Structures are given as structure tokens and as C-alpha cells.
């Protein structure tokens, strides 16, 4: 009975997940994203496996360490990555069943847990299967043996089953801590930002890599690395331990059902416990009263300069941002990279010549995501009220651009000039960077407003059970970032021979089948990319204005 | 309220006798006139050949089961969705022209259109500024309306701390800040307690008495009976009955039973019509955004 319930719950969960991604006008974009993120890397993994198989068949080593040790390391890191993903998903929305009130009142908790676990295994399979199958086929063809066709997918299956049950249980425990401990609940936004900042600092200062390097020996000799032996069982030129391979399967066979039971107990405790803070809005005051003062910059100066409708848009964008800062977590990403460079500057005492450009790129990218990457969706339920005021598309778009540029233009200029002054940049390049600064920031915001209105997102995302924010759609973020990156990258390549040389070297190293790219080709290609990209902000602005003028609630 | 002379107690759609006195030319006496209005979402027909006329200065209650096309009709009239076929004029303006309609019409959607991070006063100031209402006029009007709706003491609290009734009242205030000639109200009293319902009903009566045209949808028959000069019943996207409440009640009379509810059940042809209720304000069935909502 629990299995039947669990399978049914999982099936509904998976169908919902698939429909959510397919019953949308962005279906083909999502398919492209899947192909780009999974299909193409999967094929590359298969190609690398093919080359590796050939090397092994020829009796050559793949790395400085023993081949079996290499595979233990790879499997251990894949296992750790999958475990972290499942854990994070569980701490987030997956750690609480959808339609929980119905489910928990209808079937035992263990059935619900089983359903969630099976659904998570299905979702993990969707992501991992292309890699596992392509790698298995690649090894098999390269090494001329059939065994990888079985052992690599079998390894992936054990990784999926074990990481899901262990990650879910650990995630539920962390979730209990994050949602029921008063201090954590009260300071969750600050703590989340601190965690993200720490992660990025570790990542960008190479400390994470050092951490992994120091952990690698322990990881590959621990049970999570034993899967490496299973994955290369029967491969020529490798000497895996059949005992460890069988032991790995046996351990998983023991752990998975045990942790399904343990996970059920832990989930029951978490789901049925009282929250630390009221979930429903209380009738008490939220924050101090904020009377309207028509005497400040926001209520008098800006409306006097740009008109009341645009002034109102700027004012409300800023107030809402200050009062719900979680939705601006995107903006922090590039700033963390800049922060990491600044840490490096402080540690080494030297300012790299690239710092002003990096700062400019960070602020310009942030300019696009601050208020303009989802102007329609950000209106939420208030959209009909805003439309019915009769405000024009031009006012709406300019108001949002102004809300962004009043922050990012001065910030970008000050930061760029300050870093130019302390950097060893030659004066001509320094002048170009400073002069380009306002243009790049304005162009980024204008580009974003067009992309944001083309791919709006209206549904709120649960940050926690009681906090929901409307973030820009992933398609909008991706489309904006790619266009922005193409503009910056091609512009830099057109301007600088050094950049072209660097890019040519990198591409020649990265491209398969011995392909290479000359600096001349890069120069021509960059011009071909840059020219249309320079026009996109104008087109984006026109599109956004027209889109708002004709926007409906359909 | 002055009730207009009784109109034809029944109208059909499409080929049946239209009520409108004129088609093609603007009739200044009409607040709303639609001609064969049709809206299709995919394969779902939300509104089918709707011919509707609402004289200026009347309160018109638009009734219908869930999914009958009420909300879609309101969105069509307020330019928030585009018709698949047919035409409509609101205050003499074709619904293809949003801005002239927006300037003269107030709209209260079913879900309160508010930024919950703002205070009530900030939200109203935002709407007033978007409408470019002169500052002193806006401040005076906001203060008066907040007082009228009993919201003054909480005006500087964030909306996220408001109850549903307070949010609904605030939403109604934002829809009438610019002194509209026509108010389109989608379920203005849905889910409210009796006191909040009474406040909103009183304001609607006051507005109607001042000559503001009211076009409201409701599931609460007592509200329609009490407020409306004309009641229209929409079913499966078609206007199936129209008239003043008394004439509709006569039409639905069954033996001794004579009520708007009996009339509704009669014209919609389903005594277990989903979403119908007895006036408690609680709507049955699940509300959806679109298509076919309301």
C-alpha cells in the first residue's frame, strides 16, 4: 500500500513538474536550455569518455594517479554534488509537500515521503541519464568492451538512489533548524546572504578548489568513492576492486530502505511541528508607520523634474525594493566577484589593470537586473490598477529605467573612476573605460527592460514558507546575460589585441577535433556580433513601450 | 436610486432581438454597449456574441455561475483583454482605445490590485500620481475616502497587515480616486464580513445616486437585488436574461416561490449551478485567472 501511494504521489509530482515546463509559450526555449545544459555537455562527456576508453585500451594512464583512483574521485565528487543539490532542494520548497494539507490528511507521512523521494529520483534521472548513457557508450566504443554500457548507468542509478534518500533526510533536518529555530527564522535573510557571500568568496578566491583538493583523498577512499570501482568494472587496463564495487551496491541496498524509514520519521516530526513564527499575516503593524511626506527627493524633486507618473514609478520601485530586498539577490552575484577581486587586491597590495573594467561590467549587469528585468511581472496583482491609470508605455518604461539609473549611474561612475585612478591602466584605455561607463550602464538597463517585458514572470517564488517574491524569469536572466556578455565580449575583442589573443588561445584549447581560431577571425566575428548587439537596446526600448501600451491580462 | 423603465425581461445573444437602440453610432445615453462581443481562449469560448447595453447612471448587476464569462466581459470592457470578435463602446469610446477609457472608468478586479509592501496611503498616492491628479486635490480626496471607508487609522500601516476586508475597501478607493463616470466592480463583496459588505454597498449606492454608472458582478443575490437597477444573467458566455430585479423575479416564479435565485436557476437551466450561493458571500467552486473566470 505505501508503495502504491508513493508511486501515485510521485507520478502526479513528476507530471506536474513536466506540465509546468511544457505547458508554456517558453516550451521550446526550455527544450533548448535542456539541450544546452544537458544534451551538449552529455555529448561532450561521451566524447571525453571515448578518448579515455581509447587510452585505457592502449594501456596508457589517464592521469598522474592510478586510473581506479581517478574514477573513485570522479564518482565521489559527482555523489557529493548530487547530494548537495538534493539537500538544497529539500531545505527549499521540496522539503514540504505540495498540497500538504490534503496529502497529510489522506495518507501516512511515510507514503508522502516515499512519493517525494521517488519523484526526486525521477527528476535526478532526467538530468543524469544523458551523461551516464553517453559516458557509458563513449567508454564502450573507445575501449572496445561492452561492460561500461552496464556499469556506468548502474553507478549513476546507485548515486541517484543514495544521494536522494540521504540528501532528503539531511535536508529535512536542516529545514527544521532553518524554519523552527527562532534566531535563524528572524535573521534568515541575513544568514542566507552571508552563506551565499561566503560561498562566492571561497569560489572566487580559489579557496574552494584548495578545500576540494585537500578533501579529495578522503572522499575517494570513503564509501562514496567506491562507486568508481563499479563504473570501471571490466574495463581494460584498469584494476578495480570487485569487493568494493559489490560492497557499494550492498551498502546502498541497505541504506536506501533504512533512510526511507528514517526520513519518514524526521519528515513527520518536521511537518507536524509548529512553525516558529506566524505564517499568516498578522493584524499587527508591520514595520513603523511611514506617513507620506511630500517634501523629500522622492515625493517632490523627482516628480517635479520628470512628472508625477514617472516620479511615482521611481518612488514605489525604491520603496518596494527597500522593504522586500530578497528579490534583489541576483544583483549581488557580480558584486561578489568584484568583492573577491578587492580581497585579492588587499592581500597582494597590487591593483590589476582589469579592475575598472570588471567593476564597470558588474555595475552595468546589475543595472539591468535591478528594476527592469521584470517590470510587468513585478507589478503582480497591481498590474490592472497600473494599466487602468492610463499611464503610457513610454512613461512606464522610462519610469523603471529612471528608478534603476538613478542608482546605478552615479554608483558606476564613482566606482569606475575610483578604480581607474588606482589601477595601472594606461591613460587612453582609462579614458575609454570612463567615457563608456554611462553608455554601457544605460544600454544594459534598456536592453533588460525589453527582454524583461518579452519574458515576464508573474508567479511568486517561495523563499521560505512565509516569504514569496517575484523574481525575473530564468529565460529573461539568461537572454539578458547572454546578450550582455556578447556585447561586452565582442566589444573587448574589437578594441584589444590582447583580448583577441587570449580568446584565440582559449578557444583553440577548448575546441574539439583540433580546431583552432585565429585572431583575425575573432576580430571579424566580433564586429559581426557587436554591430547588431549595439542596436538591441534601441529595439528593446521600442518593444517594451509597445508591449506595455498593448498589454492585457490574458 | 432611480430605476429606469423596465426593459425587455429577456434577451438572447447572437440572432435574438438585441436591446441596443443603435449600432454603429455612439449613443450618448449609454455607458456600455457591446455588439456581438466574443472572446475565445484556445478552444474555450468565454464570451459568445454578447449584446449588452447599459444606460448611463444606472447600477447594473451582472450575474452568472463560475466560468460563465463575467470577469472576461469586465476585462473586455476595461481594455484589459482584447475581443476575438465583435465590438464594444464604453462611455462612447471604442474599447480599442485604452487611455480615454482608463481616464473615465474605475475598475476593481476580483483580487485586490495592491502592492502589499506599501502603506495604504502610499498605494493611493501612487495611483493618484500615475493619474496625474493635482497634489492637493489628490491628498484631499485620499483623506476623504480613507475616512469614508474607515481606513484612516490604518492608512500608514503596510497593506500586508490589512485584513481582506480592508484590502478590498482600499482597492475600491483606488478605483474611484479619479472620480470615474463608470465603475466596473468584479465581485466587490466576495468573502467580506457583513460590516465591510455594508460599507461597500453604501458607497455604491451613494455613487449611483450621484449619477456614476455602476457595472458590478456578484454571486450574492441580495447585493444584486438591493443595489441594481438592472440585472443581467450571463451563462456560457451568453446573456440569457436581463431586466430589473422585479421583472426577473416574476419570470422565475414557481408557485409561491418568487425570488431572484429562482429566476437565476431558471435562466441558467441548472438548479445546482456551480458557484451559486445563498448570499453568505462565500463562493463555491474554485476561482481561476483565465480563461473563463467568473
PDB file of C-alpha atoms in Angstrom, chain A residues 281-286 289-292 294 308-309 312 315-316 319-320 323 379 381-382 385-392 548-554, chain B residues 39 41 75 78 80-82 98-99 102 111-113 115 117-119 121-122 125-127 129-135 139 154 156-158 160-161 174:
ATOM      1  CA  UNK A 281      -0.148  37.991   8.013  1.00  0.00           C
ATOM      2  CA  UNK A 282      -0.920  39.306  11.422  1.00  0.00           C
ATOM      3  CA  UNK A 283      -3.186  42.200  12.134  1.00  0.00           C
ATOM      4  CA  UNK A 284      -0.403  43.967  13.952  1.00  0.00           C
ATOM      5  CA  UNK A 285       1.613  46.744  12.467  1.00  0.00           C
ATOM      6  CA  UNK A 286       4.380  45.566  10.110  1.00  0.00           C
ATOM      7  CA  UNK A 289       4.222  53.748  10.114  1.00  0.00           C
ATOM      8  CA  UNK A 290       5.559  55.595   7.118  1.00  0.00           C
ATOM      9  CA  UNK A 291       3.475  58.711   6.528  1.00  0.00           C
ATOM     10  CA  UNK A 292       3.638  60.243   3.085  1.00  0.00           C
ATOM     11  CA  UNK A 294       5.603  65.404   0.195  1.00  0.00           C
ATOM     12  CA  UNK A 308       4.235  62.768 -11.362  1.00  0.00           C
ATOM     13  CA  UNK A 309       3.564  59.446 -13.123  1.00  0.00           C
ATOM     14  CA  UNK A 312       5.508  57.644  -8.706  1.00  0.00           C
ATOM     15  CA  UNK A 315       9.315  56.121  -5.724  1.00  0.00           C
ATOM     16  CA  UNK A 316       7.336  52.889  -5.481  1.00  0.00           C
ATOM     17  CA  UNK A 319      10.211  51.694  -1.501  1.00  0.00           C
ATOM     18  CA  UNK A 320       9.295  48.163  -2.519  1.00  0.00           C
ATOM     19  CA  UNK A 323      11.063  46.687   2.054  1.00  0.00           C
ATOM     20  CA  UNK A 379       3.587  44.680 -10.762  1.00  0.00           C
ATOM     21  CA  UNK A 381      -1.685  41.836  -8.702  1.00  0.00           C
ATOM     22  CA  UNK A 382      -1.395  45.612  -9.025  1.00  0.00           C
ATOM     23  CA  UNK A 385      -4.578  49.088 -11.372  1.00  0.00           C
ATOM     24  CA  UNK A 386      -1.421  50.439 -13.004  1.00  0.00           C
ATOM     25  CA  UNK A 387      -2.716  49.793 -16.523  1.00  0.00           C
ATOM     26  CA  UNK A 388      -6.070  51.397 -15.734  1.00  0.00           C
ATOM     27  CA  UNK A 389      -4.457  54.628 -14.616  1.00  0.00           C
ATOM     28  CA  UNK A 390      -3.942  55.346 -18.300  1.00  0.00           C
ATOM     29  CA  UNK A 391      -0.182  55.632 -17.944  1.00  0.00           C
ATOM     30  CA  UNK A 392       1.545  55.262 -21.305  1.00  0.00           C
ATOM     31  CA  UNK A 548       3.018  47.914 -22.256  1.00  0.00           C
ATOM     32  CA  UNK A 549       0.698  50.012 -24.407  1.00  0.00           C
ATOM     33  CA  UNK A 550      -0.938  46.819 -25.642  1.00  0.00           C
ATOM     34  CA  UNK A 551      -0.558  44.690 -22.529  1.00  0.00           C
ATOM     35  CA  UNK A 552      -3.528  42.565 -21.482  1.00  0.00           C
ATOM     36  CA  UNK A 553      -4.229  40.165 -18.655  1.00  0.00           C
ATOM     37  CA  UNK A 554      -4.640  37.160 -20.995  1.00  0.00           C
TER      38      UNK A 554
ATOM     39  CA  UNK B  39     -13.740  36.108 -26.595  1.00  0.00           C
ATOM     40  CA  UNK B  41      -9.159  31.341 -25.126  1.00  0.00           C
ATOM     41  CA  UNK B  75     -11.804  42.772 -18.722  1.00  0.00           C
ATOM     42  CA  UNK B  78     -11.885  47.816 -19.375  1.00  0.00           C
ATOM     43  CA  UNK B  80      -7.594  44.520 -20.166  1.00  0.00           C
ATOM     44  CA  UNK B  81      -8.210  41.857 -22.746  1.00  0.00           C
ATOM     45  CA  UNK B  82      -8.956  42.089 -26.452  1.00  0.00           C
ATOM     46  CA  UNK B  98      -7.353  52.247 -23.703  1.00  0.00           C
ATOM     47  CA  UNK B  99      -6.337  55.656 -22.417  1.00  0.00           C
ATOM     48  CA  UNK B 102      -8.894  54.432 -18.387  1.00  0.00           C
ATOM     49  CA  UNK B 111      -8.195  40.182  -6.497  1.00  0.00           C
ATOM     50  CA  UNK B 112      -7.267  43.455  -4.834  1.00  0.00           C
ATOM     51  CA  UNK B 113      -4.668  45.148  -7.061  1.00  0.00           C
ATOM     52  CA  UNK B 115       1.381  46.420  -3.555  1.00  0.00           C
ATOM     53  CA  UNK B 117       4.777  46.334   0.765  1.00  0.00           C
ATOM     54  CA  UNK B 118       3.308  49.844   0.658  1.00  0.00           C
ATOM     55  CA  UNK B 119       1.101  51.533   3.205  1.00  0.00           C
ATOM     56  CA  UNK B 121      -1.807  55.917   1.809  1.00  0.00           C
ATOM     57  CA  UNK B 122       1.299  55.277  -0.274  1.00  0.00           C
ATOM     58  CA  UNK B 125      -0.777  58.335  -3.676  1.00  0.00           C
ATOM     59  CA  UNK B 126       0.907  56.089  -6.249  1.00  0.00           C
ATOM     60  CA  UNK B 127      -2.346  55.632  -8.170  1.00  0.00           C
ATOM     61  CA  UNK B 129       0.205  60.334  -9.185  1.00  0.00           C
ATOM     62  CA  UNK B 130       0.037  57.889 -12.080  1.00  0.00           C
ATOM     63  CA  UNK B 131      -3.268  59.513 -12.961  1.00  0.00           C
ATOM     64  CA  UNK B 132      -1.576  62.907 -12.629  1.00  0.00           C
ATOM     65  CA  UNK B 133      -4.200  64.208 -10.229  1.00  0.00           C
ATOM     66  CA  UNK B 134      -3.046  67.557  -8.788  1.00  0.00           C
ATOM     67  CA  UNK B 135      -1.298  67.008  -5.466  1.00  0.00           C
ATOM     68  CA  UNK B 139      -4.352  64.421  -0.877  1.00  0.00           C
ATOM     69  CA  UNK B 154      -4.517  52.281   9.474  1.00  0.00           C
ATOM     70  CA  UNK B 156       0.038  54.488   7.348  1.00  0.00           C
ATOM     71  CA  UNK B 157       0.340  50.776   8.066  1.00  0.00           C
ATOM     72  CA  UNK B 158       1.607  48.440   5.414  1.00  0.00           C
ATOM     73  CA  UNK B 160       0.388  43.292   4.224  1.00  0.00           C
ATOM     74  CA  UNK B 161      -1.028  43.788   7.714  1.00  0.00           C
ATOM     75  CA  UNK B 174      -8.013  53.335  -5.607  1.00  0.00           C
TER      76      UNK B 174
END
